[in-house]
Coordinates of C-alpha atoms and ligand atoms in Angstrom, one line a residue:
X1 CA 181.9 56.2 24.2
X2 CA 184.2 59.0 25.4
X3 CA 184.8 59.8 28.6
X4 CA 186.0 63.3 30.2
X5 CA 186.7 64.0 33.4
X6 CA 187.3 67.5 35.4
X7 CA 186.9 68.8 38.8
X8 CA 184.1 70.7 37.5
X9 CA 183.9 73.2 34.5
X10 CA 187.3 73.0 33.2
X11 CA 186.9 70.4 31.1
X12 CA 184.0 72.1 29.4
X13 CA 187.1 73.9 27.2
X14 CA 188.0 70.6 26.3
X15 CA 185.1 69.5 25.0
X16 CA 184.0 72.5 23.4
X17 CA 187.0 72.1 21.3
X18 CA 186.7 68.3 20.4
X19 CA 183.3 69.0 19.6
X20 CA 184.4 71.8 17.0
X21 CA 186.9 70.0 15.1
X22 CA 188.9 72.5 13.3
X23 CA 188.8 72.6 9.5
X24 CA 192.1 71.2 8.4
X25 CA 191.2 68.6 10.9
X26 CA 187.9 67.2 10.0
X27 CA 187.6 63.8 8.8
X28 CA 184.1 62.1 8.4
X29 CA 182.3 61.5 11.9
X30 CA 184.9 63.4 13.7
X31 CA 184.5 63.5 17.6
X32 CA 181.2 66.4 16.7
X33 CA 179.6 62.6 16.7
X34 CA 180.9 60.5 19.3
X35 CA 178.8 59.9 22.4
X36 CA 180.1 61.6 25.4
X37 CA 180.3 61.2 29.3
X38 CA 181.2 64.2 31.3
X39 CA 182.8 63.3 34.9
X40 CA 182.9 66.7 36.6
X41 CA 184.2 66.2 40.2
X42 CA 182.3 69.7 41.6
X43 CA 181.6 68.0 45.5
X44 CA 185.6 67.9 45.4
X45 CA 186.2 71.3 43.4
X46 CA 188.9 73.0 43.2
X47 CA 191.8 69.8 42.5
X48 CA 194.5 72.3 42.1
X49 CA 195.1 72.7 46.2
X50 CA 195.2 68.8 46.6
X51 CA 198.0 67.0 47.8
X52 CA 199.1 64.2 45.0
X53 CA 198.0 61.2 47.1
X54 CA 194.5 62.8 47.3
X55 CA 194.8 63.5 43.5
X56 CA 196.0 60.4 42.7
X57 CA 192.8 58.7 44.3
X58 CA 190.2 61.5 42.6
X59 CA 192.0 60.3 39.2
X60 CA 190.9 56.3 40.0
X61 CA 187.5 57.1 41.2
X62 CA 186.9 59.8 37.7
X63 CA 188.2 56.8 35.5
X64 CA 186.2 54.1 37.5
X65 CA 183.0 56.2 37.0
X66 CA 183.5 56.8 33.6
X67 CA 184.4 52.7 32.4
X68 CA 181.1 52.2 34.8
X69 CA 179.2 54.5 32.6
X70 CA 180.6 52.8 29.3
X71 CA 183.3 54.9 28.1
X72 CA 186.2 53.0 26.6
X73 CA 188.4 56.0 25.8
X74 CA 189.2 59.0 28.3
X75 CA 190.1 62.5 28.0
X76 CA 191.5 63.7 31.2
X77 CA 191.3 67.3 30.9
X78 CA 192.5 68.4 33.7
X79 CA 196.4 69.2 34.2
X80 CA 196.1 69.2 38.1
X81 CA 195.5 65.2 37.7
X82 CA 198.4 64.6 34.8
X83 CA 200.5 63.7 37.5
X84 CA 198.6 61.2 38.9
X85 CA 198.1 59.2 35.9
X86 CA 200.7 56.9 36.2
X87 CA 201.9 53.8 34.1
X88 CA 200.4 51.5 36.2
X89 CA 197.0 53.1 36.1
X90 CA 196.8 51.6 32.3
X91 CA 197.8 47.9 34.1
X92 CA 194.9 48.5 36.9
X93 CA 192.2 50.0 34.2
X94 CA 193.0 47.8 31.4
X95 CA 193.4 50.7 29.0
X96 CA 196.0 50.8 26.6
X97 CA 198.1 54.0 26.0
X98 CA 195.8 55.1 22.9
X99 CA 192.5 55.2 24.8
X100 CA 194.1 58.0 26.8
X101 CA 194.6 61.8 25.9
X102 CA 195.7 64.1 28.9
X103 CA 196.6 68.1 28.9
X104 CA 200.7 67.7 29.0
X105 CA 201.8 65.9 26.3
X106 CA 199.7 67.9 23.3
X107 CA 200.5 71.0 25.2
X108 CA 204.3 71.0 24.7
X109 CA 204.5 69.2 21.6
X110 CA 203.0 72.2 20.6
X111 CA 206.1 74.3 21.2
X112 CA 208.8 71.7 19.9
X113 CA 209.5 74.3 17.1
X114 CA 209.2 77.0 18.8
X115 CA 211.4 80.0 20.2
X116 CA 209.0 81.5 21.9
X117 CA 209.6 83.2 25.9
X118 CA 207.2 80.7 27.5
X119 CA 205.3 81.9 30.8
X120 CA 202.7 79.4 32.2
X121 CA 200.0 79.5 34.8
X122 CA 198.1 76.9 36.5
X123 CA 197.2 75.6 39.5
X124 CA 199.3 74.9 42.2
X125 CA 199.0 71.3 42.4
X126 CA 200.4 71.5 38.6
X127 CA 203.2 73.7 39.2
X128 CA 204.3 71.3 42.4
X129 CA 204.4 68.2 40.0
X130 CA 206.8 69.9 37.8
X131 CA 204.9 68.1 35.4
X132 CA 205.3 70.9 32.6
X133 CA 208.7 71.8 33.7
X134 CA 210.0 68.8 33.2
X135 CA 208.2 68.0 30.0
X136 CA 209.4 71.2 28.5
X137 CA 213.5 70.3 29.9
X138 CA 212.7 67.3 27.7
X139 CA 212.5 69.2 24.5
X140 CA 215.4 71.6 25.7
X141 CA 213.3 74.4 27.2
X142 CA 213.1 76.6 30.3
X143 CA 209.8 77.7 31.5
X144 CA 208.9 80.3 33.9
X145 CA 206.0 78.4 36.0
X146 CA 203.2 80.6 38.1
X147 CA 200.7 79.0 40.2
X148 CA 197.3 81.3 40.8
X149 CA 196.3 79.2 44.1
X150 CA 193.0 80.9 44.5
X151 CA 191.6 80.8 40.7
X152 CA 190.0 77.9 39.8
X153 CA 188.0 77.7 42.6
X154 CA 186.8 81.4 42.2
X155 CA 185.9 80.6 38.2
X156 CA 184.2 76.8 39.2
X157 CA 182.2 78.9 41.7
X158 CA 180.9 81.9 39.6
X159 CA 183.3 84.7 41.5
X160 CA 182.6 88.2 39.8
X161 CA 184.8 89.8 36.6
X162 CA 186.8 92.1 39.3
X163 CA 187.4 89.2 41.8
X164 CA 189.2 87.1 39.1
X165 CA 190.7 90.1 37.6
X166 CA 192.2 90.8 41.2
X167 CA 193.2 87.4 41.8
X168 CA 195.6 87.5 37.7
X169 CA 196.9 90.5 38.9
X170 CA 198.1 89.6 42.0
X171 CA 200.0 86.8 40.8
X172 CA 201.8 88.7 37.8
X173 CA 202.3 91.4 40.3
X174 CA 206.2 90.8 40.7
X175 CA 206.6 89.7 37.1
X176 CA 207.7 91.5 34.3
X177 CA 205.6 90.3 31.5
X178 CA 207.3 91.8 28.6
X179 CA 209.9 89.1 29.3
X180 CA 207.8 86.4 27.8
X181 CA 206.3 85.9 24.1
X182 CA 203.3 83.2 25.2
X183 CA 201.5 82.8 28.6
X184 CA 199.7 78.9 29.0
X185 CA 196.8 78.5 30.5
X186 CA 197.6 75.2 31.7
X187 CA 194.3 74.8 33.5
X188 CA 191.2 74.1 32.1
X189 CA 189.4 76.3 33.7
X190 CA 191.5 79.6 33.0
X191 CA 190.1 80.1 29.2
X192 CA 186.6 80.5 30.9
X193 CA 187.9 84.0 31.5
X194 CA 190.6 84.1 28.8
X195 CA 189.6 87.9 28.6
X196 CA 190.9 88.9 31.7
X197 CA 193.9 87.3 30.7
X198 CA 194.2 89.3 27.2
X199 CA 193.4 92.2 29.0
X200 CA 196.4 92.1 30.9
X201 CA 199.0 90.4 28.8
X202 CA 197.9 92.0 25.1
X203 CA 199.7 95.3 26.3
X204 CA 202.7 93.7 27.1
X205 CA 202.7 92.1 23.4
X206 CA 202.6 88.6 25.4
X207 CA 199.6 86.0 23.3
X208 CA 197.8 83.8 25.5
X209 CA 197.6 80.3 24.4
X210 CA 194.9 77.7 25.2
X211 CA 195.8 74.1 24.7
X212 CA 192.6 72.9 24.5
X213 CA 192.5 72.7 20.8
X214 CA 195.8 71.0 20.4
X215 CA 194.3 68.4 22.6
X216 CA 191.2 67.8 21.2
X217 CA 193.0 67.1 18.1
X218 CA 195.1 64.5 19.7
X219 CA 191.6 62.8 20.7
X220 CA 190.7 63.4 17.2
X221 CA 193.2 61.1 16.0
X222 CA 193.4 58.8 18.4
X223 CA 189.4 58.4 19.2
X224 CA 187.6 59.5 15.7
X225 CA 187.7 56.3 13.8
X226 CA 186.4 54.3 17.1
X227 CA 183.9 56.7 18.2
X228 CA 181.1 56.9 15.9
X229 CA 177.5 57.4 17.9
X230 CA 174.9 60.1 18.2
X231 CA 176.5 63.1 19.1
X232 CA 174.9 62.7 22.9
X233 CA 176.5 64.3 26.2
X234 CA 175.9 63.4 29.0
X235 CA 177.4 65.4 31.8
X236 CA 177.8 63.9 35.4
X237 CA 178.0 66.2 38.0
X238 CA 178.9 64.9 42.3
X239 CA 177.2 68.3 43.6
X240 CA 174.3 70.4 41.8
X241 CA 175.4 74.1 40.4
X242 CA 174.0 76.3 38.7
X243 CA 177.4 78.0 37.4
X244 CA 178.0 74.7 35.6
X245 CA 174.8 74.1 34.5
X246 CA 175.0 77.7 33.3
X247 CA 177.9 77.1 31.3
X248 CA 176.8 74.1 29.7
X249 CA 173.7 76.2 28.2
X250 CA 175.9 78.7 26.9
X251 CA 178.7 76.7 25.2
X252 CA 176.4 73.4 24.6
X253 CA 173.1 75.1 23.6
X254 CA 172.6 73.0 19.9
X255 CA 173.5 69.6 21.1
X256 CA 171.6 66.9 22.9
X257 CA 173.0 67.4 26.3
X258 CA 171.4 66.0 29.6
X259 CA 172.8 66.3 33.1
X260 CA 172.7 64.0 36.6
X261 CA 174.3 65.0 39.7
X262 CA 175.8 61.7 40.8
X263 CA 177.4 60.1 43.8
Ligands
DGL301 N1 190.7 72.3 35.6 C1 191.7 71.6 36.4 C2 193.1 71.8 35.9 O1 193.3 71.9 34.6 C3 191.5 71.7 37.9 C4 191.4 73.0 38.5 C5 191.1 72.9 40.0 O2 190.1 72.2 40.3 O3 191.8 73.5 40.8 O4 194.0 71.9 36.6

């Protein structure tokens, strides 16, 4: 069993992806069969203004809930955590480097080749880490690093089209966007609205890129030979919502998908 955890809807783009396996990627019984758990932390929504002692804590508890529920390989797909998972979490959870995907790693590796002007966004507990920064230093790259402090938490909660539209704006506002050739959405939760962010960086000839397919191929070839079940998801909510359980019935509505709110 699989095992994803969020602080709420992010994650959603994660699995969405893993669940379409791309064409040059599928193999038989691909991850469109494995059996899923969903861990999406709503009660503690949004991650991304936590301090990394509170984060690092959230990250046990997710992985302790999900081993409890059976899941022998995780997908943390959430950047605001990749900080948090530490070496010695694999020591204290028994897991061994390959039952682990998270959001950095796949991200950048992404961009080894690449020339491209790279602008990224994500939440501010992300952008603190220097996570990304310092992954990117490792393959000889400068990134310019935004945090939009107020976003996640207006997407997990169902804010309107203009509230989030106000909310991109204002953190571009000083920056000139023609600079760059590819803006990240390094949080899981920004390609819910990926529009908003086309609509703003199109003009400027800058492409927005989503990492959630590069990472669902990394679960794909770590997880896909290990993972055959049913297809099933089941998603685990800590507080009832009706934006999440919205989103699942729009980007889940053909599979056998059942949802609990949890402790
Ligand atoms: N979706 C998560 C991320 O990728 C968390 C966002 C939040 O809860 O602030 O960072």
């Amino acid at each position: 069993m699989i095992g994803i955890f969020d602080s709420g809807s992010g994650g959603l783009t994660v699995l969405r992806k893993m669940r379409e396996v791309p064409a040059r990627m599928a193999q038989p019984g691909g991850l469109s069969n494995a059996d899923v758990v969903y861990f999406g932390d709503i009660a503690n929504a949004p991650y991304g203004s936590k301090s990394h002692a509170e984060l690092s804590a959230l990250t046990v508890h997710a992985i302790q809930f999900l081993q409890s529920r059976g899941a022998t390989s995780i997908v943390s797909a959430c950047n605001s955590v990749s900080a948090s998972l530490a070496i010695s979490l694999f020591d204290i959870f028994s897991l061994a480097p390959t039952q682990l995907v998270e959001m950095v790693g796949p991200t950048v590796a992404q961009f080894r080749d690449s020339e491209a002007r790279i602008l990224l966004c994500a939440t501010p507990a992300t952008i603190q880490s220097e996570i990304y920064q310092q992954a990117f230093q490792m393959i000889g790259k400068s990134i310019t690093a935004v945090p939009l402090p107020e976003l996640a938490g207006a997407i997990e909660f169902g804010a309107s089209r203009e509230e989030i539209k106000k909310i991109v704006q204002n953190g571009f506002d000083d920056l000139p966007l023609s600079r760059f050739d590819v803006l990240i959405l390094a949080c899981t939760h920004y390609p819910l609205v990926r529009e908003v962010f086309e609509e703003l960086c199109e003009p400027a000839g800058v492409a927005v890129y989503d990492p959630a397919e590069a990472v669902a191929a990394r679960a794909q070839s770590l997880f896909a030979k290990s993972e055959q079940g049913s297809g099933t998801t089941t998603f685990c909510i800590t507080k009832d919502s009706p934006s999440f359980r919205a989103r699942v019935a729009e980007l889940f509505s053909r599979s056998s998908v059942t949802t609990e709110v949890v402790k």
